[in-house]
CSV table of C-alpha atoms and ligand atoms in Angstrom, one decimal:
chain,number,residue,atom,x,y,z
A,27,MET,CA,131.3,106.4,66.5
A,28,PRO,CA,130.5,104.4,69.7
A,29,VAL,CA,129.2,106.5,72.6
A,30,THR,CA,127.7,105.0,75.7
A,31,ILE,CA,124.0,105.7,75.7
A,32,SER,CA,122.3,106.8,78.9
A,33,ILE,CA,118.9,105.6,80.3
A,34,PRO,CA,116.0,107.1,78.3
A,35,ARG,CA,113.9,109.6,80.3
A,36,GLU,CA,110.8,107.5,79.6
A,37,SER,CA,112.4,104.3,80.9
A,38,THR,CA,109.9,101.9,82.5
A,39,PHE,CA,112.9,99.9,84.0
A,40,PRO,CA,114.6,100.6,87.3
A,41,GLY,CA,118.0,102.3,86.4
A,42,SER,CA,120.3,99.4,87.4
A,43,ASP,CA,118.1,96.9,85.5
A,44,TRP,CA,118.1,99.0,82.4
A,45,THR,CA,121.9,99.2,82.5
A,46,ALA,CA,122.3,95.5,83.0
A,47,LEU,CA,119.9,94.7,80.1
A,48,SER,CA,121.6,97.2,77.8
A,49,ARG,CA,124.8,95.1,77.9
A,50,HIS,CA,123.0,92.2,76.2
A,51,TRP,CA,121.8,91.5,72.7
A,52,HIS,CA,118.1,91.6,71.9
A,53,PRO,CA,116.1,90.7,68.8
A,54,VAL,CA,114.5,93.6,67.0
A,55,ALA,CA,113.4,92.3,63.6
A,56,PHE,CA,113.5,89.3,61.3
A,57,CYS,CA,116.2,89.6,58.7
A,58,HIS,CA,113.6,89.3,55.9
A,59,GLU,CA,111.7,92.3,57.2
A,60,LEU,CA,114.7,94.6,56.8
A,61,CYS,CA,114.7,95.4,53.0
A,62,ALA,CA,115.5,98.7,51.3
A,63,ALA,CA,113.8,101.0,53.9
A,64,PRO,CA,115.0,101.7,57.4
A,65,ILE,CA,112.7,100.5,60.2
A,66,GLY,CA,112.0,102.0,63.6
A,67,VAL,CA,111.8,99.8,66.6
A,68,ARG,CA,111.7,100.3,70.4
A,69,LEU,CA,114.1,98.4,72.6
A,70,LEU,CA,114.4,98.9,76.4
A,71,ASP,CA,112.3,102.1,75.9
A,72,VAL,CA,114.9,103.4,73.4
A,73,ARG,CA,113.7,104.4,69.9
A,74,VAL,CA,116.1,102.7,67.5
A,75,VAL,CA,116.5,102.8,63.7
A,76,VAL,CA,117.7,99.7,62.0
A,77,TRP,CA,118.8,99.6,58.3
A,78,ARG,CA,120.7,97.6,55.8
A,79,THR,CA,123.9,98.9,54.2
A,80,PRO,CA,126.3,97.2,51.7
A,81,ASP,CA,128.6,96.7,54.8
A,82,GLY,CA,125.9,94.9,56.8
A,83,VAL,CA,123.0,95.9,59.1
A,84,ARG,CA,123.3,99.0,61.3
A,85,ALA,CA,121.4,100.4,64.3
A,86,ALA,CA,121.4,103.8,65.9
A,87,PRO,CA,119.2,106.1,68.0
A,88,ASP,CA,116.2,106.9,65.8
A,89,LEU,CA,117.0,110.6,66.0
A,90,CYS,CA,118.9,112.9,63.8
A,91,GLN,CA,121.3,115.2,65.7
A,92,HIS,CA,120.4,118.1,63.6
A,93,ARG,CA,116.7,118.7,64.6
A,94,GLY,CA,115.7,115.4,66.1
A,95,ALA,CA,113.8,114.0,63.2
A,96,SER,CA,113.2,110.2,63.0
A,97,LEU,CA,115.7,108.6,60.7
A,98,SER,CA,113.3,105.6,60.4
A,99,GLN,CA,111.1,107.9,58.2
A,100,GLY,CA,114.1,108.5,55.9
A,101,ARG,CA,115.5,106.3,53.2
A,102,VAL,CA,118.6,104.4,52.3
A,103,SER,CA,120.5,105.7,49.3
A,104,GLY,CA,123.6,103.7,48.2
A,105,ARG,CA,125.8,103.4,51.3
A,106,ASP,CA,124.0,106.1,53.2
A,107,ILE,CA,120.9,106.6,55.4
A,108,VAL,CA,119.2,109.9,54.6
A,109,CYS,CA,117.3,112.0,57.1
A,110,PRO,CA,113.7,112.8,55.9
A,111,TYR,CA,113.8,116.4,57.2
A,112,HIS,CA,116.7,118.2,55.6
A,113,GLY,CA,118.4,115.3,53.7
A,114,TYR,CA,121.6,115.0,55.7
A,115,ALA,CA,123.2,111.7,54.8
A,116,PHE,CA,125.2,109.3,57.1
A,117,ASP,CA,127.5,106.4,55.9
A,118,PRO,CA,127.7,102.9,57.5
A,119,SER,CA,130.2,104.2,60.1
A,120,GLY,CA,127.8,106.9,61.2
A,121,ARG,CA,129.8,109.8,59.6
A,122,CYS,CA,127.8,112.6,58.0
A,123,THR,CA,128.7,112.6,54.3
A,124,HIS,CA,126.4,115.2,52.9
A,125,ILE,CA,124.6,118.4,54.0
A,126,PRO,CA,122.4,119.4,51.0
A,127,SER,CA,121.7,123.0,52.2
A,128,GLN,CA,125.4,123.7,52.7
A,129,PRO,CA,127.5,121.2,50.8
A,130,ASP,CA,130.8,122.9,51.6
A,131,ALA,CA,130.2,123.2,55.4
A,132,LEU,CA,132.6,121.7,57.8
A,133,VAL,CA,130.7,118.9,59.4
A,134,PRO,CA,130.4,119.6,63.2
A,135,ARG,CA,131.8,116.8,65.3
A,136,LYS,CA,128.5,116.2,67.0
A,137,LEU,CA,126.7,115.6,63.7
A,138,CYS,CA,127.1,111.8,63.4
A,139,LEU,CA,125.3,108.6,64.3
A,140,ASN,CA,126.3,106.9,67.5
A,141,LEU,CA,125.9,103.3,66.3
A,142,PHE,CA,124.7,100.5,68.5
A,143,GLY,CA,125.9,96.9,68.1
A,144,CYS,CA,123.9,95.3,65.3
A,145,ARG,CA,124.2,91.8,63.8
A,146,GLU,CA,122.2,89.2,61.9
A,147,GLN,CA,122.2,85.7,63.3
A,148,GLY,CA,119.8,82.8,62.8
A,149,GLY,CA,117.4,84.9,60.6
A,150,ILE,CA,117.1,87.6,63.3
A,151,VAL,CA,118.5,91.1,63.6
A,152,TRP,CA,120.0,91.6,67.1
A,153,VAL,CA,120.9,94.9,68.7
A,154,CYS,CA,123.0,95.7,71.8
A,155,LEU,CA,122.8,99.2,73.1
A,156,ASP,CA,126.1,99.1,74.9
A,157,PRO,CA,129.0,99.5,72.4
A,158,GLU,CA,131.5,98.3,75.0
A,159,SER,CA,129.6,95.0,75.7
A,160,THR,CA,131.5,91.7,75.3
A,161,GLU,CA,128.4,89.6,75.1
A,162,THR,CA,127.3,87.9,71.8
A,163,PRO,CA,123.9,87.2,70.3
A,164,PRO,CA,122.4,83.7,71.0
A,165,GLU,CA,123.4,80.8,68.7
A,166,PHE,CA,120.9,79.1,66.5
A,167,PRO,CA,122.9,76.3,64.8
A,168,GLU,CA,119.9,74.8,63.1
A,169,ALA,CA,119.4,77.9,61.0
A,170,VAL,CA,122.6,77.1,59.1
A,171,ASP,CA,122.2,73.3,59.1
A,172,PRO,CA,121.0,72.1,55.7
A,173,ALA,CA,119.1,69.2,57.4
A,174,PHE,CA,116.7,71.7,58.9
A,175,GLN,CA,113.8,73.6,57.3
A,176,VAL,CA,113.7,77.0,59.1
A,177,VAL,CA,110.4,78.8,59.4
A,178,PRO,CA,110.0,82.2,61.1
A,179,VAL,CA,106.7,82.5,63.0
A,180,THR,CA,105.1,85.6,61.5
A,181,PRO,CA,103.5,88.0,62.1
A,182,VAL,CA,105.4,88.9,65.2
A,183,ILE,CA,103.1,89.0,68.2
A,184,GLU,CA,103.2,91.6,71.0
A,185,TRP,CA,102.7,90.5,74.5
A,186,GLN,CA,101.4,92.9,77.1
A,187,ALA,CA,103.9,91.3,79.5
A,188,SER,CA,107.5,91.5,80.5
A,189,ALA,CA,110.1,89.5,78.5
A,190,GLY,CA,111.1,87.6,81.7
A,191,ARG,CA,107.6,86.3,82.3
A,192,GLN,CA,107.3,85.3,78.6
A,193,VAL,CA,110.6,83.4,78.6
A,194,GLU,CA,109.8,81.7,81.9
A,195,SER,CA,106.5,80.5,80.5
A,196,PHE,CA,108.3,79.1,77.5
A,197,CYS,CA,110.5,77.0,79.7
A,198,ASP,CA,107.8,76.0,82.2
A,199,VAL,CA,107.0,72.3,82.0
A,200,ALA,CA,104.3,72.1,84.6
A,201,HIS,CA,101.6,74.0,82.7
A,202,PHE,CA,101.1,71.8,79.7
A,203,ALA,CA,98.1,69.8,80.9
A,204,PHE,CA,96.3,72.9,82.0
A,205,VAL,CA,97.1,75.5,79.3
A,206,HIS,CA,97.6,73.3,76.2
A,207,PRO,CA,95.1,70.4,76.3
A,208,GLN,CA,93.7,71.6,73.0
A,209,THR,CA,97.0,71.7,71.1
A,210,PHE,CA,99.6,69.3,72.3
A,211,ALA,CA,99.4,68.2,75.9
A,212,VAL,CA,98.2,64.8,77.3
A,213,LYS,CA,96.2,64.7,80.4
A,214,ASP,CA,98.8,63.6,83.0
A,215,PRO,CA,100.0,66.8,84.8
A,216,VAL,CA,102.8,65.1,86.8
A,217,VAL,CA,106.2,66.5,86.1
A,218,PRO,CA,109.0,63.8,86.4
A,219,ARG,CA,112.2,64.8,88.0
A,220,TYR,CA,114.4,66.7,85.5
A,221,GLU,CA,117.8,68.1,85.4
A,222,VAL,CA,119.0,71.7,85.1
A,223,ARG,CA,122.6,72.4,84.6
A,224,PRO,CA,124.7,75.5,83.8
A,225,GLY,CA,124.9,76.4,80.1
A,226,ASP,CA,127.3,78.5,78.1
A,227,ARG,CA,125.4,81.7,78.6
A,228,GLY,CA,122.6,80.6,80.9
A,229,LEU,CA,121.3,77.1,81.6
A,230,VAL,CA,120.3,73.8,80.0
A,231,ALA,CA,117.2,71.9,81.2
A,232,GLU,CA,116.4,68.3,80.1
A,233,PHE,CA,113.0,67.0,80.5
A,234,GLU,CA,111.5,63.7,79.4
A,235,SER,CA,107.7,63.7,78.9
A,236,HIS,CA,104.9,62.0,77.1
A,237,VAL,CA,103.7,65.2,75.7
A,238,GLY,CA,102.3,64.6,72.3
A,239,ASN,CA,99.9,66.0,69.8
A,240,VAL,CA,96.4,65.4,70.8
A,241,GLY,CA,95.0,62.6,68.7
A,242,ASP,CA,98.4,60.9,68.2
A,243,ALA,CA,97.4,57.3,68.8
A,244,GLY,CA,99.2,56.0,71.9
A,245,ALA,CA,101.2,59.2,72.5
A,246,GLU,CA,101.3,58.3,76.2
A,247,ARG,CA,103.5,55.4,75.4
A,248,PHE,CA,106.2,57.5,73.9
A,249,ARG,CA,109.0,59.5,75.6
A,250,TRP,CA,109.7,62.9,74.1
A,251,ARG,CA,113.0,64.5,75.2
A,252,ARG,CA,112.7,68.2,75.5
A,253,VAL,CA,116.0,70.1,75.9
A,254,TYR,CA,115.9,73.8,76.8
A,255,HIS,CA,118.9,76.0,76.2
A,256,LEU,CA,118.4,79.3,77.8
A,257,HIS,CA,120.7,82.2,76.8
A,258,LEU,CA,120.4,85.1,79.2
A,259,PRO,CA,118.5,87.2,79.4
A,260,PHE,CA,115.5,86.5,77.2
A,261,THR,CA,116.2,83.8,74.6
A,262,ALA,CA,115.5,80.1,74.8
A,263,ARG,CA,116.0,77.4,72.3
A,264,LEU,CA,114.0,74.2,72.7
A,265,VAL,CA,115.0,71.0,71.0
A,266,VAL,CA,112.2,68.4,71.0
A,267,HIS,CA,113.5,64.9,70.2
A,268,PHE,CA,110.6,63.0,68.7
A,269,PRO,CA,110.2,59.3,69.5
A,270,GLY,CA,110.9,58.4,65.8
A,271,GLY,CA,114.2,60.3,65.8
A,272,GLY,CA,113.0,63.6,64.2
A,273,ARG,CA,114.0,67.0,65.9
A,274,LEU,CA,111.8,70.0,66.2
A,275,VAL,CA,113.6,73.2,67.4
A,276,ILE,CA,111.9,76.3,68.5
A,277,LEU,CA,113.8,79.5,69.0
A,278,ASN,CA,112.0,81.8,71.4
A,279,ALA,CA,113.6,85.2,71.4
A,280,ALA,CA,111.8,87.8,73.4
A,281,SER,CA,112.4,91.5,72.7
A,282,PRO,CA,112.0,93.8,75.8
A,283,VAL,CA,110.3,96.8,74.2
A,284,SER,CA,109.6,98.1,77.7
A,285,ALA,CA,109.3,96.5,81.1
A,286,ARG,CA,105.8,95.5,80.3
A,287,LEU,CA,105.7,95.0,76.5
A,288,THR,CA,107.4,92.2,74.7
A,289,ARG,CA,107.7,91.4,71.0
A,290,LEU,CA,108.2,87.7,70.4
A,291,PHE,CA,110.5,86.5,67.6
A,292,ALA,CA,110.0,82.8,67.2
A,293,VAL,CA,111.5,80.5,64.7
A,294,VAL,CA,110.7,76.8,64.2
A,295,ALA,CA,113.2,74.4,62.5
A,296,ARG,CA,112.6,70.8,61.8
A,297,ASP,CA,114.6,68.0,60.2
A,298,PHE,CA,111.5,66.0,59.0
A,299,ASP,CA,108.2,66.6,57.2
A,300,HIS,CA,109.9,69.1,54.7
A,301,ASP,CA,107.1,68.3,52.2
A,302,LYS,CA,104.4,69.5,54.6
A,303,PRO,CA,103.1,73.1,54.3
A,304,VAL,CA,105.0,75.5,56.5
A,305,SER,CA,101.7,77.5,57.0
A,306,ASP,CA,100.5,74.6,59.2
A,307,ILE,CA,103.4,74.8,61.6
A,308,VAL,CA,103.1,78.6,61.8
A,309,ALA,CA,99.4,78.4,62.6
A,310,PHE,CA,100.0,75.7,65.2
A,311,GLN,CA,102.7,77.8,66.9
A,312,HIS,CA,100.5,80.8,67.0
A,313,ARG,CA,97.8,78.7,68.6
A,314,VAL,CA,100.1,77.4,71.3
A,315,TYR,CA,101.5,80.9,72.0
A,316,GLY,CA,98.0,82.3,72.1
A,317,GLU,CA,97.2,79.8,74.9
A,318,ASP,CA,100.4,80.9,76.8
A,319,ARG,CA,99.8,84.6,76.2
A,320,ALA,CA,96.3,84.5,77.8
A,321,ILE,CA,97.9,83.3,81.0
A,322,VAL,CA,101.1,85.4,80.9
A,323,GLU,CA,99.3,88.7,80.3
A,324,GLY,CA,97.3,88.1,83.4
A,325,GLN,CA,100.3,87.5,85.7
A,326,HIS,CA,101.1,90.0,88.5
A,327,PRO,CA,103.4,91.6,89.1
A,328,GLU,CA,104.0,92.0,85.4
A,329,GLU,CA,107.7,91.8,85.8
A,330,LEU,CA,109.4,88.6,86.8
A,331,PRO,CA,110.2,88.6,90.6
A,332,VAL,CA,113.9,87.9,90.8
A,333,ASP,CA,113.8,87.6,94.5
A,334,LEU,CA,113.0,84.0,95.2
A,335,HIS,CA,111.1,84.9,98.3
A,336,ASP,CA,108.4,86.7,96.3
A,337,GLU,CA,106.7,83.6,94.9
A,338,VAL,CA,106.5,80.0,95.8
A,339,HIS,CA,108.6,77.3,94.2
A,340,LEU,CA,108.3,73.5,94.0
A,341,ARG,CA,110.6,70.9,92.4
A,342,ALA,CA,108.7,71.1,89.1
A,343,ASP,CA,109.8,74.8,88.9
A,344,ARG,CA,113.5,74.1,88.9
A,345,THR,CA,114.1,75.8,85.6
A,346,SER,CA,112.4,79.0,86.6
A,347,VAL,CA,114.2,79.1,90.0
A,348,GLU,CA,117.5,78.8,88.3
A,349,TYR,CA,116.5,81.3,85.6
A,350,ARG,CA,115.6,83.9,88.3
A,351,ARG,CA,118.9,83.2,90.1
A,352,LEU,CA,120.8,83.8,86.9
A,353,LEU,CA,118.9,87.0,86.1
A,354,ALA,CA,120.0,88.3,89.6
A,355,ARG,CA,123.6,87.3,88.7
A,356,ILE,CA,123.6,89.4,85.5
A,357,GLY,CA,122.6,92.4,87.6
A,358,LEU,CA,118.8,92.5,87.7
A,359,GLY,CA,117.7,93.9,91.0
A,360,ARG,CA,116.0,92.0,93.8
A,361,HIS,CA,113.0,94.0,93.0
A,362,PHE,CA,112.8,93.6,89.2
A,363,THR,CA,109.2,94.6,89.7
A,364,SER,CA,109.1,98.3,88.9
B,18,FES,S1,116.6,116.9,61.3
B,18,FES,FE1,117.8,115.5,60.1
B,18,FES,S2,118.7,116.7,58.6
B,18,FES,FE2,117.6,118.1,59.8
B,19,FE2,FE1,103.1,76.9,77.1
């Protein structure tokens, strides 16, 4: 039964920001992680249980209405999730189907699960805390395109940083020469003019660069087209068009655990080199993210300042300027810096 959830008492977000973010879909797990057992996650400071039923994935507050036990410590039995404390069972619609201590009891109205929105898309489980929301989870078309090999970047890494700072760093094109000289950047730090235009649910930024893997002979001579598709609030999909025609796609889906803690769900897809080991691509992606994380975890304030007066912007920062404007438009406050 859908019931609007209120802001958790331990929320690290300002109230209006929490409400705005609760209307959107956020990643909480990779689909392959969600097997027979329920799992407990934290999203926007809310404890959430996620589980798999024959009718699809489900999410609810990780709290049984009987005595507050954590349902994520329970189990799935047939169609039902079963509470670990007194064994009450709940079906995929959230209805209580069994009270073992009193099987004939009339089930009190309040004894049910207030389900959140929960969907699988692109190999990721997405949750939306607002059951009235009309938003949809971000698209990842390459995940269902047979031309692409799709590789989740596991294990999932936690960043001691806000999701906004993480996503902005993923879309920042002016840091390559400074942060990634050991992995993929060439030495020239100059950012050519690039375009940012409105996207379906955010923005699209197109950037031509001669970024290449270090050691690629003559990488400077090539042009690599990088197209960022940003889906508000915290997911970006980068399509890198290689000089030879191949495409490498990185889905960067940041989960706002709290205002200052982010779990990063990243997936890489490529339409070439299918015979090469996927472990190499995962290790490489972890190295690159490790370089970013060292910077982002040191940024202050930890939250992304949505007010454009708070930091300094140059032409090379067009994507982040537009990103901050859009975050303001979806309702994040001028002082998204709790
Ligand atoms: S606390 Fe869940 S059944 Fe009692
Ligand atoms: Fe980076």
